[in-house]
C-alpha atoms as a PDB file:
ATOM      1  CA  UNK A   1     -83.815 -35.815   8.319  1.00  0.00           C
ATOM      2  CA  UNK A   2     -80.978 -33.948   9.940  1.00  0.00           C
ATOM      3  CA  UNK A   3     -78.266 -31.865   8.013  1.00  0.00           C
ATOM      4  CA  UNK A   4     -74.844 -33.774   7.428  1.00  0.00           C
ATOM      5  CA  UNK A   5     -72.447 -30.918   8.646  1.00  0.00           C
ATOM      6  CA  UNK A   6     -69.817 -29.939   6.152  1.00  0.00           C
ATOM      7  CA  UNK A   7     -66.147 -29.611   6.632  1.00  0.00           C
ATOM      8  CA  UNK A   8     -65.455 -26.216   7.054  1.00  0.00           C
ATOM      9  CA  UNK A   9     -63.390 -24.754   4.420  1.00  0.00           C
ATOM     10  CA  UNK A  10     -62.172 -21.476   6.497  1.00  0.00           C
ATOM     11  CA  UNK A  11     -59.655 -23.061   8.599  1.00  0.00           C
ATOM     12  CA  UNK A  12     -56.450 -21.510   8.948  1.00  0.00           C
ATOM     13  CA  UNK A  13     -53.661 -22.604   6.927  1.00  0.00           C
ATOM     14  CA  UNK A  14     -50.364 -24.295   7.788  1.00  0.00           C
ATOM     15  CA  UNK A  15     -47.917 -22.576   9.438  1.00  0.00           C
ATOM     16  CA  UNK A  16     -45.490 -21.972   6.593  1.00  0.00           C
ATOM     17  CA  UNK A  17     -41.780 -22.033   6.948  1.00  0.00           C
ATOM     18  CA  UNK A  18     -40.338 -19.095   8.611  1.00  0.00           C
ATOM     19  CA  UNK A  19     -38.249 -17.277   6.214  1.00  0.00           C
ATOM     20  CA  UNK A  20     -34.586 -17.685   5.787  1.00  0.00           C
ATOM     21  CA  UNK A  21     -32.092 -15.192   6.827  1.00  0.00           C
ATOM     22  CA  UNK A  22     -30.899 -12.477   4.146  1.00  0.00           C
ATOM     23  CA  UNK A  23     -27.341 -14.078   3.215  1.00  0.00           C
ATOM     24  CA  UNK A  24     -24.547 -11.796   3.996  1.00  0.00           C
ATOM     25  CA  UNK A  25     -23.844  -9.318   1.374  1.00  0.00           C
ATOM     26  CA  UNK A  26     -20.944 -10.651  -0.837  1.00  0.00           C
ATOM     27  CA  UNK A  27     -17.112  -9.289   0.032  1.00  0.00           C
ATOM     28  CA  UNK A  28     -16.722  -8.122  -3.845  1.00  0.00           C
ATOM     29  CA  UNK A  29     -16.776  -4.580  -2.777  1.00  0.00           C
ATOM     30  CA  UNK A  30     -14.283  -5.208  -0.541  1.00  0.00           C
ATOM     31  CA  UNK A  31     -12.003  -7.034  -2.844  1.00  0.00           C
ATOM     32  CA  UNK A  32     -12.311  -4.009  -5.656  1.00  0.00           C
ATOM     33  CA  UNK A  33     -11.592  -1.486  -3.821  1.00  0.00           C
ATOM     34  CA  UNK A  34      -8.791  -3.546  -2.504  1.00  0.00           C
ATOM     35  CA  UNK A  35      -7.488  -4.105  -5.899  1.00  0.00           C
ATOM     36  CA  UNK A  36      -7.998  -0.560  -7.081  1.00  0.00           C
ATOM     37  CA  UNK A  37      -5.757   0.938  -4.297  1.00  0.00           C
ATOM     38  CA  UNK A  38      -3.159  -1.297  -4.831  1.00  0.00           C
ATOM     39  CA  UNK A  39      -2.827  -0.836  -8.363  1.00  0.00           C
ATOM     40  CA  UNK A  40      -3.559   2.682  -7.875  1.00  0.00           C
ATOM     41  CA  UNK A  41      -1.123   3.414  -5.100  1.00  0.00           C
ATOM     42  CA  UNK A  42       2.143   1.257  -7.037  1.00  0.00           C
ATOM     43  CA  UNK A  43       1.044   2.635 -10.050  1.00  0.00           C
ATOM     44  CA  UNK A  44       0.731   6.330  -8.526  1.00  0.00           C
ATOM     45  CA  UNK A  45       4.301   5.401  -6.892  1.00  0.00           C
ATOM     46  CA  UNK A  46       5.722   4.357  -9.590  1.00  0.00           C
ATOM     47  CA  UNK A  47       4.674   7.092 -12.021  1.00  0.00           C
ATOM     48  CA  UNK A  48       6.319   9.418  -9.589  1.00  0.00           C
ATOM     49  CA  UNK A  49       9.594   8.533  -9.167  1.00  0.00           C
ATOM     50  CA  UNK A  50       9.842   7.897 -13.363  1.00  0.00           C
ATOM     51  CA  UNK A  51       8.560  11.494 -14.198  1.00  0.00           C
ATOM     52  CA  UNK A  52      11.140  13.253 -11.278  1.00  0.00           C
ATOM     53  CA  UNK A  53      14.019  12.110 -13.010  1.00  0.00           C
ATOM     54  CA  UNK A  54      12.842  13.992 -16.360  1.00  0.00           C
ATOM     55  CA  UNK A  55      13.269  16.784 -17.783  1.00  0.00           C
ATOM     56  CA  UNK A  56      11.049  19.739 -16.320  1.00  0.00           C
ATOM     57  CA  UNK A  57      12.456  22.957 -17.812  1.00  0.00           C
ATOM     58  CA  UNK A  58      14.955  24.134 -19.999  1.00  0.00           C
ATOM     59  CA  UNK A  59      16.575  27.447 -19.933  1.00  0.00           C
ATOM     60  CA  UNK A  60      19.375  29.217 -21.726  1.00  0.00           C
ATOM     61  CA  UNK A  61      21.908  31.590 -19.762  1.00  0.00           C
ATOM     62  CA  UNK A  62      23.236  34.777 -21.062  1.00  0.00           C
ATOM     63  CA  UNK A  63      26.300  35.229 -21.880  1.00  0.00           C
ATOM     64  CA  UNK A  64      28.527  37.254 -23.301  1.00  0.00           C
ATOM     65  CA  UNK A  65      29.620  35.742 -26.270  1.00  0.00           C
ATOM     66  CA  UNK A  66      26.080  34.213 -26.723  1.00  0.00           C
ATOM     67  CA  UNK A  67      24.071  32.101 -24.425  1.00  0.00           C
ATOM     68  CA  UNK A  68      24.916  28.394 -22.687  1.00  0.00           C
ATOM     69  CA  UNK A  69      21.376  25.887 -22.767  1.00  0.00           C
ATOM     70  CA  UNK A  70      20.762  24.313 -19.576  1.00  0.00           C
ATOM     71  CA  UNK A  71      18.107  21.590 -18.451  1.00  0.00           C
ATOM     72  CA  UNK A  72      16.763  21.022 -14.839  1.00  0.00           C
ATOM     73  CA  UNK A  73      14.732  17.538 -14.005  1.00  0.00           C
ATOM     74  CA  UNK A  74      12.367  16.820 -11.504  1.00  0.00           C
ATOM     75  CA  UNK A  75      14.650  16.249  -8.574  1.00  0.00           C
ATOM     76  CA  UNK A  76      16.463  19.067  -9.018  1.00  0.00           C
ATOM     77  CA  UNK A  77      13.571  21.426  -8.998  1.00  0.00           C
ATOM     78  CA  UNK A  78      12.148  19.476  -5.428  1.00  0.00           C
ATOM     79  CA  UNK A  79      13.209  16.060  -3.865  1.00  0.00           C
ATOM     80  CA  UNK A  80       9.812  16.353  -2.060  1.00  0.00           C
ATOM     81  CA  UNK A  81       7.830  14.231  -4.620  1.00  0.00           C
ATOM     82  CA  UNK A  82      10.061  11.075  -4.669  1.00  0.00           C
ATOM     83  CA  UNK A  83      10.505  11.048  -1.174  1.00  0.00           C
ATOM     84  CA  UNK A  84       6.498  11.364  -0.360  1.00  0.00           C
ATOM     85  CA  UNK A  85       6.137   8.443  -3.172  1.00  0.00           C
ATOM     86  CA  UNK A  86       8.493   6.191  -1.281  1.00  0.00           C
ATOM     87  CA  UNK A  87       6.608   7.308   2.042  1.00  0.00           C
ATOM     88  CA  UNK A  88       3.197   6.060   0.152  1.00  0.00           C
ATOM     89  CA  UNK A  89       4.874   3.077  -1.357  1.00  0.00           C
ATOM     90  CA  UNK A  90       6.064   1.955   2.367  1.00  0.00           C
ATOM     91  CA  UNK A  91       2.688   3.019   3.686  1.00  0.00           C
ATOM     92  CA  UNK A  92       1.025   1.165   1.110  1.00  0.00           C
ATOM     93  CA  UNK A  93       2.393  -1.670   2.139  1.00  0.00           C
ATOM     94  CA  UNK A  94       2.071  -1.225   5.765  1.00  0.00           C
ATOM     95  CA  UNK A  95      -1.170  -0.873   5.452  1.00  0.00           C
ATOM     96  CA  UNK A  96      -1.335  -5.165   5.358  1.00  0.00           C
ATOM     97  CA  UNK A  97       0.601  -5.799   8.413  1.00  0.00           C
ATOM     98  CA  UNK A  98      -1.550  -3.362  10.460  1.00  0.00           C
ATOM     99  CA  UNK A  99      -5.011  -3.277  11.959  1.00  0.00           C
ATOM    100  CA  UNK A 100      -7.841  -1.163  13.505  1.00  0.00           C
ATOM    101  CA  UNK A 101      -6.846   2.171  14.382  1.00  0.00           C
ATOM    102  CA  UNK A 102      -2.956   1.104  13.331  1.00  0.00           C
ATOM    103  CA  UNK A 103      -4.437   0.724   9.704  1.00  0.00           C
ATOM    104  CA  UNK A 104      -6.066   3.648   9.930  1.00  0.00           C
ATOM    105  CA  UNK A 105      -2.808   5.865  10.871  1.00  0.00           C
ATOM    106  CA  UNK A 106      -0.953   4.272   7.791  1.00  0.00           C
ATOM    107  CA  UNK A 107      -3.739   5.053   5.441  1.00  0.00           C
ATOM    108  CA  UNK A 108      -3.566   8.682   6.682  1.00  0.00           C
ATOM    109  CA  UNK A 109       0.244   8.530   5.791  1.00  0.00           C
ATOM    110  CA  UNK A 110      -0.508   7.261   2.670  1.00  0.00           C
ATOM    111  CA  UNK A 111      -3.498  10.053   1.842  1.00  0.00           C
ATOM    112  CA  UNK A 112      -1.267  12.736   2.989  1.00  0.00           C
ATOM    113  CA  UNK A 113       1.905  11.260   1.054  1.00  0.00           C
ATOM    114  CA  UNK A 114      -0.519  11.527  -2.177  1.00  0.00           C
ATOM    115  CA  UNK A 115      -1.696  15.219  -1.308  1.00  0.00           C
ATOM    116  CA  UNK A 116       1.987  16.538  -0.753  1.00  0.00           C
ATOM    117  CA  UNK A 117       3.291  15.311  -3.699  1.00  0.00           C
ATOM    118  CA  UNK A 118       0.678  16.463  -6.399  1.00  0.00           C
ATOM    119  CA  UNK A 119       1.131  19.399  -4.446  1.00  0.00           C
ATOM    120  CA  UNK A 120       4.896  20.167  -4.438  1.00  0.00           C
ATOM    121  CA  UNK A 121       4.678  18.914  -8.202  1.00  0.00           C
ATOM    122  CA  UNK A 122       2.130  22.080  -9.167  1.00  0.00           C
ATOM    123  CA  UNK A 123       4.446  24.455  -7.113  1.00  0.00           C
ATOM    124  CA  UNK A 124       7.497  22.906  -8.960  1.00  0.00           C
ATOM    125  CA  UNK A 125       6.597  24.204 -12.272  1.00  0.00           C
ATOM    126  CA  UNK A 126       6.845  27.928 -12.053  1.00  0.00           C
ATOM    127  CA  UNK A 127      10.084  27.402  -9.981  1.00  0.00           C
ATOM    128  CA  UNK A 128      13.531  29.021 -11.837  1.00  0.00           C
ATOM    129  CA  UNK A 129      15.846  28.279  -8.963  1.00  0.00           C
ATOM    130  CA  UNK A 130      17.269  25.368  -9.488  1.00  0.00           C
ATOM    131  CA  UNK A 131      17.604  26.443 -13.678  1.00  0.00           C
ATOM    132  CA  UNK A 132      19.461  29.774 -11.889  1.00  0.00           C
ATOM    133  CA  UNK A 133      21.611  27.824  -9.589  1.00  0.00           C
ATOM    134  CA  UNK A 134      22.766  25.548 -12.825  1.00  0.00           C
ATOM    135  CA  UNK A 135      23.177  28.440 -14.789  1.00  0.00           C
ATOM    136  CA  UNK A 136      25.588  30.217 -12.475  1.00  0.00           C
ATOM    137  CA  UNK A 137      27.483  26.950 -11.696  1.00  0.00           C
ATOM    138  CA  UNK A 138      28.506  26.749 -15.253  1.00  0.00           C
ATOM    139  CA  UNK A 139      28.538  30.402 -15.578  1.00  0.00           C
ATOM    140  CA  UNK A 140      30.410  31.334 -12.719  1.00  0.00           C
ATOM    141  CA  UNK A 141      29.098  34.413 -11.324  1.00  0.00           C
ATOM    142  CA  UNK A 142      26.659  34.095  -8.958  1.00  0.00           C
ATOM    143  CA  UNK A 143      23.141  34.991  -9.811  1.00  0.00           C
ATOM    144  CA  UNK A 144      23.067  34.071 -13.482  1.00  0.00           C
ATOM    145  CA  UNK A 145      19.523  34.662 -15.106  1.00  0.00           C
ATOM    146  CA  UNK A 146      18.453  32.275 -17.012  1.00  0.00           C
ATOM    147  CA  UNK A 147      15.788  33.360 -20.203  1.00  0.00           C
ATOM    148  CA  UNK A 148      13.653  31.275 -22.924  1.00  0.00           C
ATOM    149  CA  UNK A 149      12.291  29.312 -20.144  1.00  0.00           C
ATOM    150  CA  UNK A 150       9.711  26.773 -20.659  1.00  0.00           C
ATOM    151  CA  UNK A 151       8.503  23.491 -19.092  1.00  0.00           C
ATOM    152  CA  UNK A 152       7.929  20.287 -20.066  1.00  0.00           C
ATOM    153  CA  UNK A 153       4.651  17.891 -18.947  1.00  0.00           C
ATOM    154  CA  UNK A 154       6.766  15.533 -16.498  1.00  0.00           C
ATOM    155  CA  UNK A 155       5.626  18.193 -13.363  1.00  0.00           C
ATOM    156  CA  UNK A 156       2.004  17.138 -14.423  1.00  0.00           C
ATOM    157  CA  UNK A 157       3.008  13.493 -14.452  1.00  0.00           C
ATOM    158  CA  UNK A 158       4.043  13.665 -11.108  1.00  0.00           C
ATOM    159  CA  UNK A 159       1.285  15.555  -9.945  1.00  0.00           C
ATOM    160  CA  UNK A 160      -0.342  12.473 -11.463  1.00  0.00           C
ATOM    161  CA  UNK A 161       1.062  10.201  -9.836  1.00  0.00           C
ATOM    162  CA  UNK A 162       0.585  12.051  -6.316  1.00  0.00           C
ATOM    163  CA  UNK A 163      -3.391  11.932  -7.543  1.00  0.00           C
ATOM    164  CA  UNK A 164      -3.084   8.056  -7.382  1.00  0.00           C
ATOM    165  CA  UNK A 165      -1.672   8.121  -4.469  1.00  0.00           C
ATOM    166  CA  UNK A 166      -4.083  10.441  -2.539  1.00  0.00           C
ATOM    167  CA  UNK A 167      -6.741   7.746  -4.239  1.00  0.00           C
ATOM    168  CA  UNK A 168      -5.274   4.579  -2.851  1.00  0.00           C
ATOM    169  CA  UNK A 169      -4.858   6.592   0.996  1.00  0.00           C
ATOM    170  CA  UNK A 170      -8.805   7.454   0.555  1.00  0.00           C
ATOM    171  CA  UNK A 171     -10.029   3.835  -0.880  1.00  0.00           C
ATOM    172  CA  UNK A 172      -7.632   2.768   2.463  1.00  0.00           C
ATOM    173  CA  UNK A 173      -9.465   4.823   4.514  1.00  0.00           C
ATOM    174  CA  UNK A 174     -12.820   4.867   3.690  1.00  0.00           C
ATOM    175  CA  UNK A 175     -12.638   1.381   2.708  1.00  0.00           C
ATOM    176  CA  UNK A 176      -9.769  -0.298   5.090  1.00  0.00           C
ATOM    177  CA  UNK A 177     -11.578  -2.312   7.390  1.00  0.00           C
ATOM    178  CA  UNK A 178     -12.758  -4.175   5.203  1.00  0.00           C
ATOM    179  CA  UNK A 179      -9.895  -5.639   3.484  1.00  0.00           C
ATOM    180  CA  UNK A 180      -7.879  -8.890   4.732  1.00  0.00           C
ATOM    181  CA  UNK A 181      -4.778  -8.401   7.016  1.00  0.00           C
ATOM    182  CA  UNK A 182      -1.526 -10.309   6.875  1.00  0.00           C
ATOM    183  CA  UNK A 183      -1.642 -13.654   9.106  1.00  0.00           C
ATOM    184  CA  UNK A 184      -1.525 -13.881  12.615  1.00  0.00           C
ATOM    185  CA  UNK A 185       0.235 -17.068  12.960  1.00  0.00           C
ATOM    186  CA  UNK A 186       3.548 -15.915  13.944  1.00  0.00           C
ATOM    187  CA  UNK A 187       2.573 -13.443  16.432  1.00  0.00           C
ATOM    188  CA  UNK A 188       3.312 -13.978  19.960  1.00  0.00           C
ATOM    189  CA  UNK A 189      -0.124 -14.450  22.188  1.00  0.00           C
ATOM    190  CA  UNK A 190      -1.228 -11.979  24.390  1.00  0.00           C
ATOM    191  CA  UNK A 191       1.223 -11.358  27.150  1.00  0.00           C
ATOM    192  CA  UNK A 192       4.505 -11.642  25.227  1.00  0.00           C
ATOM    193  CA  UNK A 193       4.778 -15.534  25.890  1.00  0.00           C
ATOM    194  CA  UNK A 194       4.989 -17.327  22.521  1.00  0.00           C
ATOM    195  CA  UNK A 195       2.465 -20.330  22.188  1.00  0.00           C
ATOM    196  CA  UNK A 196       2.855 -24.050  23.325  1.00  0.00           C
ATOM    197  CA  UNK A 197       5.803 -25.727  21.772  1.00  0.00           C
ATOM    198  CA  UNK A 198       4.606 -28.954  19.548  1.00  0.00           C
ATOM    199  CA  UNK A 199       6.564 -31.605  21.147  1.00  0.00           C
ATOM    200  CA  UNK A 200       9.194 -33.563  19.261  1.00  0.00           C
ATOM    201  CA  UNK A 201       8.622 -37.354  18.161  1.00  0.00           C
ATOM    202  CA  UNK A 202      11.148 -39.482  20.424  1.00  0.00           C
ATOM    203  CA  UNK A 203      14.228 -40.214  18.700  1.00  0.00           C
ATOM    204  CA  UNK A 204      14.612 -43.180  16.893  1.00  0.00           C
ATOM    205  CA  UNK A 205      18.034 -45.312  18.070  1.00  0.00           C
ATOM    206  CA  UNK A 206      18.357 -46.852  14.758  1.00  0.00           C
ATOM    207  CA  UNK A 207      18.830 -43.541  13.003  1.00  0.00           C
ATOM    208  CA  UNK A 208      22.119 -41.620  14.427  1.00  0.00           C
ATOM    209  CA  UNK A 209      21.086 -38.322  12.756  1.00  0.00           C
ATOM    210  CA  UNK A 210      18.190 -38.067  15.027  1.00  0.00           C
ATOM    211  CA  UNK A 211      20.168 -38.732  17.662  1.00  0.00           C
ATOM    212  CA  UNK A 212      22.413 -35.701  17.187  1.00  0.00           C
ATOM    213  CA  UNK A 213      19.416 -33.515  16.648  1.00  0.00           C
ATOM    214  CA  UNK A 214      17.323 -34.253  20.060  1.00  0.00           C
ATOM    215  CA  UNK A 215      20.900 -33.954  21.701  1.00  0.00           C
ATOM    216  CA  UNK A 216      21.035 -30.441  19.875  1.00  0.00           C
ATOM    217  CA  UNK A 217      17.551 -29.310  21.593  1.00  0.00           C
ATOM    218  CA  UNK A 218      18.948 -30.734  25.044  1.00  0.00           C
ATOM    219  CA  UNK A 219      16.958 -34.160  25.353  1.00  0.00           C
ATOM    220  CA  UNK A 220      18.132 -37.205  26.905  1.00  0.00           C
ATOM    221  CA  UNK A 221      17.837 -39.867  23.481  1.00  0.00           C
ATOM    222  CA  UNK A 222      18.096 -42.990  25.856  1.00  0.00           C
ATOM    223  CA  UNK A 223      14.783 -41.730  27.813  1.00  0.00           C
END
C-alpha cells in the first residue's frame, strides 16, 4: 500500500506588506523655536528701550558752598543700546518677509543687534562722563568732578535685554529655515510682469452703477 504524501508544512510564507514610510517628523520644533524668538526678541526689545530711560548713576558735584546731586539715565550714558534694540526690533520683523540667504542676513542683523547692545550696556556702567558733563552744565566751569558715585541695576537690565536679543538672532539663525514666511500672493512673477488679470463679469444694462464702473476700466458696456 503506497504512502499518501503529506502537505508540506515548510513552505514559504506570504509575502507580507511592505512597510510604510516613516511619517515626516512633526513641525513642533519648528513652531517653538519660532515662538521663543519672537517673544524673546520683543521682549528683549522691549526691555531695552524701558531700562535706557532709567536712572543709571547718581553723582553729587562739589561745590563750594556744599555739593549739587545729579542723576544720569541710560541714554545719556550711550544712545547705542536703544538704537541696536530698534535695529533688532526691525530685523525681527524682517526676518518674515525674507527668505533663504535674505533671511539669513537679517538674522545676522538681529544676532549682532543683541551682542552690541548687552555689550555697550556692560561698558556703560563704569562710565562718569555723561554724570561730569551734567555736573559742569549746572556747575559752570568746565570739568566739574563729580564724587559719591554709584549705579543703579537698569545697565544690567539692558544688558538683559541685549541677551534676548542675541537669543532670538541665534534661534533665527540656527533655526530660520524652518519657520513659515509671509505670503507670496502679491508678489510679481518672475520677470517683473504681474500675473494674468481675472477678467471682469460683463456689465449688466439694467444696473447703471456697473455701467460707470466698466466705463472707468475703459470697456465698451454695449459690447
Amino acid at each position: 500500500m503506497e504512502a499518501v504524501p503529506q502537505p508540506r508544512t515548510d513552505a514559504a510564507p506570504a509575502d507580507e506588506p511592505a512597510p510604510e514610510p516613516a511619517a515626516a517628523p512633526p513641525a513642533s520644533g519648528g513652531r517653538r523655536s519660532l515662538a521663543v524668538a519672537l517673544l524673546s526678541g520683543a521682549a528683549g526689545a522691549g526691555l531695552t528701550l524701558l531700562a535706557t530711560g532709567r536712572t543709571w548713576a547718581t553723582g553729587s558735584a562739589v561745590l563750594a558752598q556744599g555739593s549739587l546731586p545729579r542723576s544720569v539715565t541710560g541714554s545719556d550714558v550711550t544712545g547705542v543700546p536703544g538704537a541696536l534694540a530698534v535695529v533688532g526690533l526691525a530685523a525681527l520683523v524682517a526676518v518674515f518677509a525674507v527668505r533663504r540667504a535674505g533671511r539669513i542676513a537679517v538674522a545676522a542683523l538681529l544676532t549682532l543687534s543683541g551682542l552690541g547692545t548687552a555689550v555697550a550696556a556692560v561698558l556703560g556702567l563704569s562710565d562718569t562722563a555723561a554724570l561730569r558733563e551734567k555736573a559742569s552744565t549746572a556747575v559752570g566751569v568746565a570739568g566739574t568732578d563729580v564724587h559719591h558715585v554709584t549705579y543703579t541695576l537698569w545697565p544690567w537690565v539692558t544688558a538683559a535685554g541685549g541677551a534676548l536679543l542675541l537669543v532670538a538672532g541665534l534661534l533665527a539663525l540656527l533655526r530660520g529655515r524652518h519657520w513659515p514666511a509671509m505670503s507670496g500672493k502679491y508678489e510679481r512673477t518672475p520677470g517683473g510682469a504681474r500675473g494674468p488679470r481675472r477678467a471682469q463679469p460683463p456689465a449688466d444694462p439694467d444696473r447703471p452703477e456697473e455701467i460707470w464702473k466698466s466705463l472707468d476700466r475703459g470697456e465698451d458696456p454695449t459690447r
